[in-house]
Amino acid sequence: MTSEAATAAIPALRSDQLFVNLGPQHPSTHGVLRVGLTIEGEVIVKAVPDIGYLHRGTEKLAEARGYHHCVVLTDRWDYVASMPNNLVFCLAAEKLLGVKATPRADALRVMMCELNRIASHLLFVGTYGIDIGAFTPFLYAFREREMILDLFEMVCGARLTYNYIRLGGVMVDVTPEWTAKLKEFLEYFKPKIDEYDQLLSYNPIFMARTQGVGLITAAEAVSWSLSGPNLRGSGVVYDARKADPYCGYENYDFDVVVGKEGSCWDRYFCRVTEMRQSVRIVEQVLAKLPEGPVMAAGVAKIPKPAPGEAYAHVEAARGDLGVHLVSDGGVSPFRMHVRAPSFLNLAILQEKLVGMKISDVIALLGSTDIVLGEVDR
Amino acid sequence: MGMILEKLPGITKGMPGGDLILTTADALIDLGRKQSLWPMTFGLACCAIEMMGSYAARFDFDRMGVIPRASPRQADVMIVAGTVCKKMAEPILEIYHQMPEPRFVISMGSCANCGGPYYDSYSVLKGVDRIIPVDVYIAGCPPRPEALQYAFVKLQEKVAKMSLKRGLATPQQEKGSRDLTA
């Protein structure tokens, strides 16, 4: 319903409408999202998300880069969880090249992606707490997140933009010291998730602000093409790791976490519970880490795949991340398209924000956990 | 108070009813300014995550007097943390002008310095210094939180050299200002 139609329906009660700019530098929009809100009193009658403030033209730039160079660009889509970005591009490019990663490389890829999922969800727990008005969980969540970043730094030298997963495998093997440190971290981390539950998840104020707010039904979630915890929070059981396993996910035992009613709290709690599942997966990978090389033989320095198309998708921290590559036989992709989960998760806001109170806007916006680098690319 | 007295050049003397401090206005004002540089919470891209890391438990910016403010009206420093796209350039300029003087800019990361990995992108501004004057540049993609802290140390050194006689301009701005308000 447009704002005009909404107000025309109740002419006697019509009051002045106010246009409020949310962003692009609002501290709770998680980046540079701008939402144009038309409000009447406290109720939102129209919401128009305005994106493109971080459009860096990655898809176009990929057409002028070699396949190895494109991995660097992928790091900067979803900069909170870069490993799955590396992975999805490499999977698509490997399909084009006809290369298959070694078993050890596959296991390391799974391990890194799951660790990165934990780091990403920790950032969500911290920042969502701030959005709702609780500052303390931010400090706790970042304490643990720094430990994961230390692990990444030990193995590949970078804290955020890893470029660790390469065509045909991974950049470098892990050392025994690293695995010892990882085990130490997992033992330390498991009880911490209960601490977040005490601090934030079952905090009465937090629950009052998020339970029953921003309800998205399962049918709506599917029709708006949501994915990741946003979809599972509405009770839809879909996870690319189960539905279309890659890198040997079928060998690991884990549950797909779903919520009940699709409220902000459900989406939040899905992510907290997913961290437990990720810990489970990492432990299993550690227990049966196969030996062998971490890089497949026969990946050219300048790969020139045969003309054709390939699509690969993975379950990234924010949802179903896909890459469609078209090759014309040249040194760089003819076209690269990214199915960015944040972009599709953002679209539902324009419908869901209408009718909400202005104080709930940030609760819903924060719970979708968008990263603007991935929305705009 | 002891720390402040140590850092102020001048004379202190006990007087009935309180102490007398004889110092320059420059030294006193600069000391206050440099110990409380409040940045705006203004994240653009990847570097913003490292900026958040700097405020969090391990790196703890608070001990340097760096406390994030949500409004440009309350901020002294703008940390341009991330890629500046052409669409975002105009809001950045607007926010810069909303900040009260004296205002400082830290350009964080390769993208804000010169375009970084997007040096050939059609939509990216090749360096934030094309629209606003920058005081400190930090290299890296993204720079570590330690690098951001070092940038603040450098900015403090610069603030300590400011003087009332030259107005609010820093020595760099005096030489050739690129401030668009001028």
Coordinates of C-alpha atoms in Angstrom, one line a residue:
Chain A
M1 CA 0.0 0.0 0.0
T2 CA 1.4 3.4 -0.9
S3 CA 1.5 6.2 1.6
E4 CA -1.2 8.1 -0.3
A5 CA -3.5 5.1 -0.3
A6 CA -2.8 4.5 3.4
T7 CA -3.8 8.0 4.4
A8 CA -6.7 8.3 2.0
A9 CA -8.3 5.3 3.7
I10 CA -8.7 7.3 6.9
P11 CA -9.2 10.9 5.9
A12 CA -10.6 12.0 9.2
L13 CA -7.5 11.0 11.0
R14 CA -5.0 12.3 8.5
S15 CA -2.1 14.1 10.1
D16 CA 1.1 15.5 8.7
Q17 CA 3.5 13.0 7.3
L18 CA 7.2 13.3 8.0
F19 CA 10.0 12.1 5.9
V20 CA 12.9 10.7 7.9
N21 CA 16.3 9.8 6.4
L22 CA 17.8 6.7 8.1
G23 CA 21.4 6.7 7.0
P24 CA 23.6 6.6 5.1
Q25 CA 25.8 7.3 8.2
H26 CA 23.4 6.0 10.9
P27 CA 25.5 3.9 13.3
S28 CA 22.9 1.1 13.3
T29 CA 22.5 0.6 9.6
H30 CA 25.7 -1.6 9.6
G31 CA 27.3 0.3 6.8
V32 CA 26.1 2.8 4.3
L33 CA 22.5 1.8 3.8
R34 CA 20.0 4.6 3.5
V35 CA 16.3 4.0 4.2
G36 CA 13.8 6.7 3.4
L37 CA 11.1 6.4 6.0
T38 CA 7.7 8.2 5.7
I39 CA 6.2 8.3 9.1
E40 CA 2.9 9.3 10.5
G41 CA 3.1 9.8 14.2
E42 CA 5.2 6.8 15.2
V43 CA 4.0 4.4 12.5
I44 CA 5.9 3.9 9.3
V45 CA 3.7 4.2 6.2
K46 CA 6.4 3.9 3.6
A47 CA 10.0 2.6 3.6
V48 CA 12.3 2.8 0.6
P49 CA 15.8 1.3 0.9
D50 CA 18.3 3.2 -1.1
I51 CA 21.4 1.1 -1.8
G52 CA 24.5 1.7 -4.0
Y53 CA 26.6 3.8 -1.5
L54 CA 29.2 1.0 -1.5
H55 CA 28.9 -0.1 -5.1
R56 CA 32.5 -0.8 -6.1
G57 CA 31.8 -2.5 -9.4
T58 CA 33.3 -5.8 -8.5
E59 CA 31.4 -7.8 -11.2
K60 CA 32.7 -5.5 -13.9
L61 CA 36.3 -5.5 -12.4
A62 CA 36.4 -9.3 -12.6
E63 CA 36.1 -9.0 -16.4
A64 CA 39.5 -7.3 -16.3
R65 CA 41.3 -9.6 -13.8
G66 CA 42.8 -13.0 -14.1
Y67 CA 41.0 -15.9 -12.3
H68 CA 43.6 -15.9 -9.5
H69 CA 43.2 -12.1 -9.0
C70 CA 39.4 -12.4 -8.8
V71 CA 39.8 -14.2 -5.5
V72 CA 41.2 -11.0 -4.0
L73 CA 38.0 -9.1 -5.1
T74 CA 35.8 -11.8 -3.5
D75 CA 37.3 -11.1 -0.1
R76 CA 35.7 -7.7 0.0
W77 CA 32.0 -8.6 -0.7
D78 CA 31.1 -9.9 2.7
Y79 CA 34.1 -8.6 4.6
V80 CA 32.8 -10.1 7.9
A81 CA 33.0 -13.6 6.5
S82 CA 35.5 -13.7 3.6
M83 CA 36.3 -17.4 3.5
P84 CA 33.0 -18.5 2.0
N85 CA 33.4 -15.8 -0.6
N86 CA 36.8 -17.2 -1.6
L87 CA 35.3 -20.7 -1.6
V88 CA 32.3 -20.0 -3.8
F89 CA 34.4 -18.3 -6.5
C90 CA 37.0 -21.1 -6.4
L91 CA 34.3 -23.7 -6.7
A92 CA 32.8 -22.1 -9.7
A93 CA 36.2 -21.5 -11.4
E94 CA 37.2 -25.1 -10.6
K95 CA 34.1 -26.4 -12.4
L96 CA 35.2 -24.3 -15.4
L97 CA 38.8 -25.5 -15.2
G98 CA 37.9 -29.1 -14.5
V99 CA 40.1 -29.1 -11.4
K100 CA 39.2 -30.8 -8.1
A101 CA 40.6 -29.8 -4.8
T102 CA 42.5 -32.4 -2.7
P103 CA 40.8 -34.1 0.3
R104 CA 42.9 -32.3 2.8
A105 CA 42.2 -28.9 1.1
D106 CA 38.5 -29.7 1.2
A107 CA 38.6 -30.4 4.9
L108 CA 40.6 -27.2 5.5
R109 CA 38.1 -25.2 3.5
V110 CA 35.2 -26.6 5.6
M111 CA 37.1 -25.8 8.8
M112 CA 38.0 -22.2 7.8
C113 CA 34.5 -21.5 6.6
E114 CA 32.9 -22.7 9.8
L115 CA 35.4 -20.8 11.9
N116 CA 34.6 -17.7 9.9
R117 CA 30.9 -18.4 10.4
I118 CA 31.5 -18.3 14.1
A119 CA 33.4 -15.0 13.8
S120 CA 30.7 -13.5 11.7
H121 CA 27.9 -14.6 14.0
L122 CA 29.9 -13.2 17.0
L123 CA 30.0 -9.9 15.3
F124 CA 26.3 -10.1 14.8
V125 CA 25.6 -10.9 18.5
G126 CA 27.8 -7.9 19.5
T127 CA 26.3 -5.4 17.1
Y128 CA 22.7 -6.5 17.5
G129 CA 23.1 -6.0 21.2
I130 CA 24.2 -2.5 20.6
D131 CA 21.3 -1.9 18.2
I132 CA 18.9 -3.0 20.9
G133 CA 20.7 -1.0 23.6
A134 CA 23.0 -3.5 25.3
F135 CA 26.6 -2.5 25.0
T136 CA 28.2 -5.2 27.1
P137 CA 27.7 -8.3 24.8
F138 CA 29.7 -6.4 22.1
L139 CA 32.8 -6.5 24.3
Y140 CA 32.4 -10.1 25.2
A141 CA 31.7 -11.2 21.6
F142 CA 34.7 -9.3 20.2
R143 CA 36.9 -10.9 22.8
E144 CA 36.3 -14.3 21.4
R145 CA 36.2 -13.0 17.8
E146 CA 39.8 -11.7 18.2
M147 CA 40.9 -15.3 19.1
I148 CA 39.5 -16.6 15.8
L149 CA 41.2 -13.8 13.9
D150 CA 44.4 -14.7 15.6
L151 CA 44.0 -18.2 14.3
F152 CA 43.4 -16.9 10.8
E153 CA 46.4 -14.6 11.1
M154 CA 48.6 -17.5 12.1
V155 CA 47.6 -19.5 9.1
C156 CA 47.4 -16.8 6.3
G157 CA 48.7 -13.6 7.7
A158 CA 45.4 -11.6 7.4
R159 CA 42.8 -10.7 9.9
L160 CA 39.9 -9.9 7.6
T161 CA 40.7 -10.3 3.9
Y162 CA 42.2 -13.7 3.8
N163 CA 42.7 -14.8 0.1
Y164 CA 43.3 -18.2 1.7
I165 CA 41.2 -20.4 -0.5
R166 CA 42.8 -20.5 -3.9
L167 CA 42.0 -22.3 -7.2
G168 CA 42.7 -26.0 -6.6
G169 CA 43.1 -25.9 -2.9
V170 CA 44.2 -23.6 -0.1
M171 CA 47.2 -21.3 0.1
V172 CA 49.2 -23.1 2.8
D173 CA 48.8 -26.1 5.1
V174 CA 48.2 -25.7 8.8
T175 CA 50.9 -26.5 11.3
P176 CA 50.6 -28.7 14.4
E177 CA 51.0 -25.6 16.6
W178 CA 48.0 -24.2 14.9
T179 CA 45.8 -27.2 15.4
A180 CA 46.8 -27.2 19.1
K181 CA 45.8 -23.6 19.4
L182 CA 42.5 -24.3 17.6
K183 CA 41.7 -27.2 20.1
E184 CA 42.5 -24.8 22.9
F185 CA 40.1 -22.2 21.5
L186 CA 37.3 -24.7 20.9
E187 CA 37.4 -25.8 24.6
Y188 CA 37.5 -22.2 25.7
F189 CA 34.7 -21.2 23.4
K190 CA 32.0 -23.8 24.0
P191 CA 31.0 -22.6 27.5
K192 CA 31.0 -19.0 26.2
I193 CA 28.0 -19.5 24.1
D194 CA 26.0 -20.2 27.2
E195 CA 27.4 -17.0 28.5
Y196 CA 25.8 -15.1 25.6
D197 CA 22.5 -16.8 26.3
Q198 CA 22.6 -15.5 29.8
L199 CA 23.8 -12.1 28.9
L200 CA 21.6 -11.4 25.9
S201 CA 19.4 -14.2 24.5
Y202 CA 17.3 -14.7 27.6
N203 CA 17.6 -11.1 28.9
P204 CA 14.0 -10.0 29.6
I205 CA 14.5 -6.5 28.0
F206 CA 16.1 -8.0 24.9
M207 CA 13.3 -10.6 24.5
A208 CA 10.6 -7.9 25.0
R209 CA 12.2 -5.8 22.2
T210 CA 12.7 -8.7 19.7
Q211 CA 10.1 -11.4 20.3
G212 CA 7.0 -11.1 18.2
V213 CA 8.6 -8.1 16.4
G214 CA 9.3 -8.2 12.6
L215 CA 7.4 -11.4 12.0
I216 CA 8.2 -13.1 8.6
T217 CA 6.1 -16.1 7.8
A218 CA 7.6 -19.1 6.1
A219 CA 5.7 -18.4 2.9
E220 CA 6.8 -14.8 2.8
A221 CA 10.4 -15.8 3.5
V222 CA 10.4 -18.2 0.5
S223 CA 8.6 -15.8 -1.8
W224 CA 11.1 -13.0 -1.0
S225 CA 13.9 -15.5 -1.6
L226 CA 15.4 -15.1 1.8
S227 CA 18.2 -17.4 2.7
G228 CA 20.5 -18.3 5.6
P229 CA 19.4 -17.7 9.2
N230 CA 16.7 -15.2 8.0
L231 CA 15.0 -18.1 6.1
R232 CA 15.6 -20.7 8.8
G233 CA 14.4 -18.3 11.5
S234 CA 11.0 -18.5 9.9
G235 CA 11.0 -22.3 10.2
V236 CA 12.0 -23.3 6.7
V237 CA 14.5 -26.1 6.7
Y238 CA 16.9 -25.2 4.0
D239 CA 20.7 -25.2 4.2
A240 CA 22.9 -25.5 1.1
R241 CA 25.3 -27.6 3.2
K242 CA 22.6 -30.3 3.4
A243 CA 20.6 -29.6 0.3
D244 CA 23.6 -29.5 -2.1
P245 CA 26.7 -30.6 -0.2
Y246 CA 30.1 -29.3 -1.3
C247 CA 33.6 -29.9 0.0
G248 CA 32.5 -33.1 1.8
Y249 CA 29.9 -31.5 4.1
E250 CA 27.9 -34.8 3.7
N251 CA 30.5 -36.5 5.8
Y252 CA 29.9 -34.3 8.9
D253 CA 27.2 -34.6 11.3
F254 CA 25.3 -31.4 12.2
D255 CA 21.8 -30.1 12.6
V256 CA 20.0 -27.5 10.5
V257 CA 18.8 -24.9 13.1
V258 CA 15.4 -23.5 12.6
G259 CA 13.3 -20.9 14.4
K260 CA 9.6 -21.0 15.2
E261 CA 7.7 -17.9 14.2
G262 CA 10.2 -15.8 12.3
S263 CA 10.6 -13.0 14.7
C264 CA 13.7 -11.0 15.2
W265 CA 14.5 -13.1 18.3
D266 CA 14.2 -16.3 16.2
R267 CA 16.6 -15.0 13.6
Y268 CA 19.0 -14.0 16.4
F269 CA 18.7 -17.3 18.2
C270 CA 19.3 -19.2 15.0
R271 CA 22.7 -17.6 14.7
V272 CA 23.6 -18.3 18.3
T273 CA 22.7 -21.9 17.9
E274 CA 24.4 -22.2 14.6
M275 CA 27.7 -21.3 16.4
R276 CA 27.3 -24.5 18.4
Q277 CA 26.8 -26.5 15.2
S278 CA 29.9 -24.9 13.6
V279 CA 31.9 -25.9 16.6
R280 CA 30.7 -29.5 16.2
I281 CA 31.7 -29.4 12.5
V282 CA 35.2 -28.0 13.2
E283 CA 35.7 -30.7 15.8
Q284 CA 34.8 -33.4 13.4
V285 CA 37.1 -32.0 10.7
L286 CA 39.9 -31.9 13.2
A287 CA 39.3 -35.5 14.2
K288 CA 39.5 -36.9 10.7
L289 CA 41.8 -34.4 8.9
P290 CA 43.1 -36.4 5.9
E291 CA 46.8 -36.2 5.1
G292 CA 48.2 -35.2 1.7
P293 CA 48.9 -32.1 -0.3
V294 CA 46.7 -29.0 0.0
M295 CA 47.0 -27.9 -3.6
A296 CA 45.8 -29.9 -6.6
A297 CA 48.3 -30.4 -9.4
G298 CA 47.8 -28.9 -12.8
V299 CA 46.4 -25.4 -11.9
A300 CA 48.0 -23.1 -14.4
K301 CA 49.6 -19.8 -13.3
I302 CA 47.3 -18.1 -15.9
P303 CA 44.3 -20.3 -16.2
K304 CA 42.4 -20.2 -19.5
P305 CA 39.2 -22.3 -19.0
A306 CA 37.4 -23.6 -22.1
P307 CA 34.3 -21.5 -23.1
G308 CA 31.4 -22.4 -21.0
E309 CA 29.4 -21.5 -17.9
A310 CA 29.5 -22.7 -14.3
Y311 CA 27.5 -21.9 -11.2
A312 CA 28.4 -22.8 -7.6
H313 CA 26.7 -21.9 -4.4
V314 CA 27.7 -22.3 -0.8
E315 CA 26.0 -21.6 2.6
A316 CA 27.8 -18.5 3.6
A317 CA 27.3 -16.8 7.0
R318 CA 24.5 -14.7 5.6
G319 CA 22.8 -17.2 3.4
D320 CA 23.0 -18.9 0.0
L321 CA 25.9 -17.2 -1.8
G322 CA 26.3 -18.1 -5.5
V323 CA 28.6 -17.2 -8.3
H324 CA 27.8 -17.6 -12.0
L325 CA 30.9 -17.5 -14.2
V326 CA 30.9 -17.3 -18.0
S327 CA 34.1 -18.0 -19.8
D328 CA 34.9 -17.2 -23.4
G329 CA 38.2 -19.0 -23.2
G330 CA 40.2 -15.9 -22.2
V331 CA 42.4 -15.2 -19.2
S332 CA 39.6 -13.4 -17.3
P333 CA 35.9 -14.2 -16.8
F334 CA 33.7 -13.0 -19.6
R335 CA 31.0 -12.3 -17.0
M336 CA 30.7 -12.9 -13.3
H337 CA 27.4 -12.6 -11.5
V338 CA 27.0 -12.9 -7.7
R339 CA 23.9 -14.1 -6.0
A340 CA 24.4 -12.0 -2.9
P341 CA 22.3 -13.2 0.1
S342 CA 22.4 -9.8 1.8
F343 CA 21.0 -8.1 -1.2
L344 CA 18.0 -10.4 -1.4
N345 CA 17.5 -10.4 2.4
L346 CA 17.4 -6.6 2.3
A347 CA 14.5 -6.5 -0.2
I348 CA 11.9 -7.7 2.2
L349 CA 12.4 -4.6 4.4
Q350 CA 10.4 -2.3 2.2
E351 CA 7.3 -4.5 2.8
K352 CA 8.0 -5.5 6.4
L353 CA 8.8 -2.0 7.7
V354 CA 5.4 -0.6 6.7
G355 CA 3.1 -0.5 9.8
M356 CA 5.9 -0.9 12.3
K357 CA 6.7 1.5 15.1
I358 CA 9.7 3.6 14.5
S359 CA 11.5 2.1 17.5
D360 CA 11.3 -1.4 16.0
V361 CA 12.9 -0.4 12.7
I362 CA 16.5 -1.0 13.9
A363 CA 15.4 -4.2 15.6
L364 CA 14.3 -5.6 12.2
L365 CA 17.1 -4.1 10.2
G366 CA 19.7 -5.4 12.6
S367 CA 18.2 -8.9 12.7
T368 CA 18.5 -9.4 8.9
D369 CA 22.3 -9.0 9.4
I370 CA 23.1 -7.4 6.1
V371 CA 26.6 -6.5 5.0
L372 CA 26.6 -3.6 2.6
G373 CA 29.7 -4.7 0.9
E374 CA 27.8 -7.7 -0.3
V375 CA 24.5 -5.8 -1.0
D376 CA 26.2 -3.4 -3.4
R377 CA 29.3 -5.3 -4.4
Chain B
M1 CA 46.2 16.5 37.9
G2 CA 49.9 15.5 38.3
M3 CA 50.0 14.3 34.7
I4 CA 48.6 17.5 33.4
L5 CA 51.1 19.6 35.4
E6 CA 54.0 17.4 34.1
K7 CA 53.0 18.0 30.5
L8 CA 52.3 21.7 30.7
P9 CA 55.3 24.0 30.1
G10 CA 55.3 26.9 32.6
I11 CA 55.4 27.8 36.3
T12 CA 53.3 26.4 39.1
K13 CA 53.2 28.1 42.4
G14 CA 51.3 27.4 45.6
M15 CA 49.1 30.3 46.5
P16 CA 46.6 30.9 49.4
G17 CA 43.3 29.5 48.3
G18 CA 44.7 27.4 45.4
D19 CA 47.6 26.9 43.0
L20 CA 48.7 29.3 40.4
I21 CA 49.7 28.0 37.0
L22 CA 51.4 30.2 34.5
T23 CA 51.5 28.7 31.0
T24 CA 50.5 29.5 27.5
A25 CA 46.9 29.2 26.2
D26 CA 48.2 27.2 23.3
A27 CA 49.7 24.5 25.5
L28 CA 46.6 24.3 27.7
I29 CA 44.1 24.1 24.9
D30 CA 46.2 21.7 22.8
L31 CA 46.7 19.4 25.8
G32 CA 42.9 19.2 26.3
R33 CA 42.3 18.7 22.6
K34 CA 44.7 16.0 22.0
Q35 CA 43.7 13.9 25.0
S36 CA 40.0 13.8 23.9
L37 CA 39.9 13.3 20.2
W38 CA 36.3 12.0 19.6
P39 CA 35.8 10.3 16.3
M40 CA 32.5 9.8 14.5
T41 CA 31.2 6.3 14.3
F42 CA 31.1 6.2 10.5
G43 CA 32.0 3.0 8.8
L44 CA 32.1 2.6 5.1
A45 CA 33.4 -0.9 4.3
C46 CA 35.8 -3.5 5.5
C47 CA 38.0 -1.1 7.5
A48 CA 35.0 -0.3 9.6
I49 CA 35.1 -3.8 11.1
E50 CA 38.7 -3.2 12.1
M51 CA 37.7 0.2 13.5
M52 CA 35.0 -1.6 15.6
G53 CA 37.7 -4.0 16.7
S54 CA 39.7 -1.0 18.0
Y55 CA 36.9 0.1 20.2
A56 CA 36.3 -3.4 21.6
A57 CA 37.9 -5.3 24.4
R58 CA 41.4 -6.1 23.2
F59 CA 42.5 -2.8 21.8
D60 CA 40.3 -0.6 23.9
F61 CA 40.5 2.9 22.4
D62 CA 38.9 4.4 25.5
R63 CA 42.2 4.6 27.3
M64 CA 43.5 7.0 24.7
G65 CA 40.5 9.3 25.2
V66 CA 39.0 8.2 21.9
I67 CA 35.3 7.7 22.4
P68 CA 33.0 7.2 19.4
R69 CA 30.2 9.7 18.9
A70 CA 27.2 9.0 16.7
S71 CA 26.6 12.6 15.7
P72 CA 29.0 14.7 13.6
R73 CA 28.2 17.7 15.8
Q74 CA 29.9 16.1 18.7
A75 CA 32.9 14.7 16.8
D76 CA 36.4 16.0 16.3
V77 CA 37.8 13.4 14.0
M78 CA 36.3 11.7 11.0
I79 CA 37.8 8.2 10.3
V80 CA 37.1 7.5 6.7
A81 CA 37.1 3.7 7.0
G82 CA 36.6 2.1 3.7
T83 CA 36.0 2.6 0.0
V84 CA 34.6 6.0 -0.9
C85 CA 32.2 5.5 -3.8
K86 CA 31.0 8.4 -5.9
K87 CA 27.5 8.1 -4.5
M88 CA 28.9 8.3 -1.0
A89 CA 31.2 11.2 -1.7
E90 CA 28.4 13.8 -1.3
P91 CA 27.2 12.6 2.1
I92 CA 30.8 12.5 3.3
L93 CA 31.3 16.1 2.3
E94 CA 28.1 17.0 4.1
I95 CA 29.1 15.2 7.2
Y96 CA 32.5 16.8 7.1
H97 CA 30.9 20.3 7.0
Q98 CA 28.6 19.4 9.9
M99 CA 31.5 18.7 12.2
P100 CA 32.6 21.7 14.3
E101 CA 36.1 23.1 13.8
P102 CA 38.8 22.2 14.5
R103 CA 38.1 19.0 12.6
F104 CA 40.5 16.3 11.5
V105 CA 40.4 13.5 9.0
I106 CA 42.1 10.1 9.2
S107 CA 42.1 8.2 5.9
M108 CA 42.0 4.6 6.9
G109 CA 43.1 1.9 4.4
S110 CA 44.2 1.8 0.8
C111 CA 40.7 2.5 -0.6
A112 CA 40.3 5.8 1.2
N113 CA 43.9 6.7 0.4
C114 CA 44.0 6.1 -3.3
G115 CA 41.3 3.7 -4.4
G116 CA 43.2 0.6 -3.4
P117 CA 42.1 -2.6 -5.2
Y118 CA 39.4 -0.6 -6.9
Y119 CA 41.9 1.8 -8.6
D120 CA 40.2 1.1 -12.0
S121 CA 36.6 1.0 -10.9
Y122 CA 34.1 3.3 -12.5
S123 CA 32.2 4.0 -9.3
V124 CA 35.0 4.5 -6.8
L125 CA 36.5 7.8 -5.8
K126 CA 40.3 7.5 -6.1
G127 CA 41.1 8.8 -2.6
V128 CA 39.1 10.7 -0.1
D129 CA 41.6 13.5 -0.3
R130 CA 40.0 14.6 -3.5
I131 CA 37.1 16.0 -1.6
I132 CA 38.3 16.7 2.0
P133 CA 41.7 17.5 3.5
V134 CA 43.3 14.5 5.2
D135 CA 45.6 14.7 8.2
V136 CA 46.8 11.1 8.6
Y137 CA 46.9 8.3 6.1
I138 CA 47.0 4.7 7.1
A139 CA 48.2 2.1 4.7
G140 CA 46.8 -1.4 4.7
C141 CA 43.9 -3.4 3.3
P142 CA 42.5 -3.3 5.9
P143 CA 45.0 -1.7 8.4
R144 CA 45.3 -3.5 11.8
P145 CA 43.7 -1.8 14.8
E146 CA 47.3 -1.1 16.0
A147 CA 47.8 0.9 12.9
L148 CA 44.7 3.0 13.6
Q149 CA 46.0 3.6 17.1
Y150 CA 49.3 4.7 15.8
A151 CA 47.4 7.1 13.5
F152 CA 45.8 8.6 16.5
V153 CA 49.2 9.0 18.2
K154 CA 50.4 10.8 15.1
L155 CA 47.3 13.0 15.1
Q156 CA 47.9 13.8 18.7
E157 CA 51.4 15.0 17.8
K158 CA 49.9 17.2 15.2
V159 CA 47.2 18.6 17.4
A160 CA 49.9 19.4 20.0
K161 CA 51.5 21.8 17.5
M162 CA 48.4 23.8 16.8
S163 CA 48.4 27.5 17.9
L164 CA 45.7 30.1 18.6
K165 CA 47.6 32.7 16.6
R166 CA 47.2 30.8 13.3
G167 CA 43.5 30.5 14.1
L168 CA 42.2 27.0 14.0
A169 CA 44.2 26.0 10.9
T170 CA 46.8 23.3 11.3
P171 CA 50.2 24.0 9.8
Q172 CA 49.3 21.9 6.8
Q173 CA 46.1 23.8 6.1
E174 CA 47.9 27.1 6.4
K175 CA 50.3 26.2 3.6
G176 CA 47.7 25.4 1.0
S177 CA 44.1 24.7 2.1
R178 CA 42.0 22.4 0.2
D179 CA 39.1 22.9 2.6
L180 CA 36.1 23.6 0.3
T181 CA 34.5 25.9 2.9
A182 CA 37.5 28.3 2.6

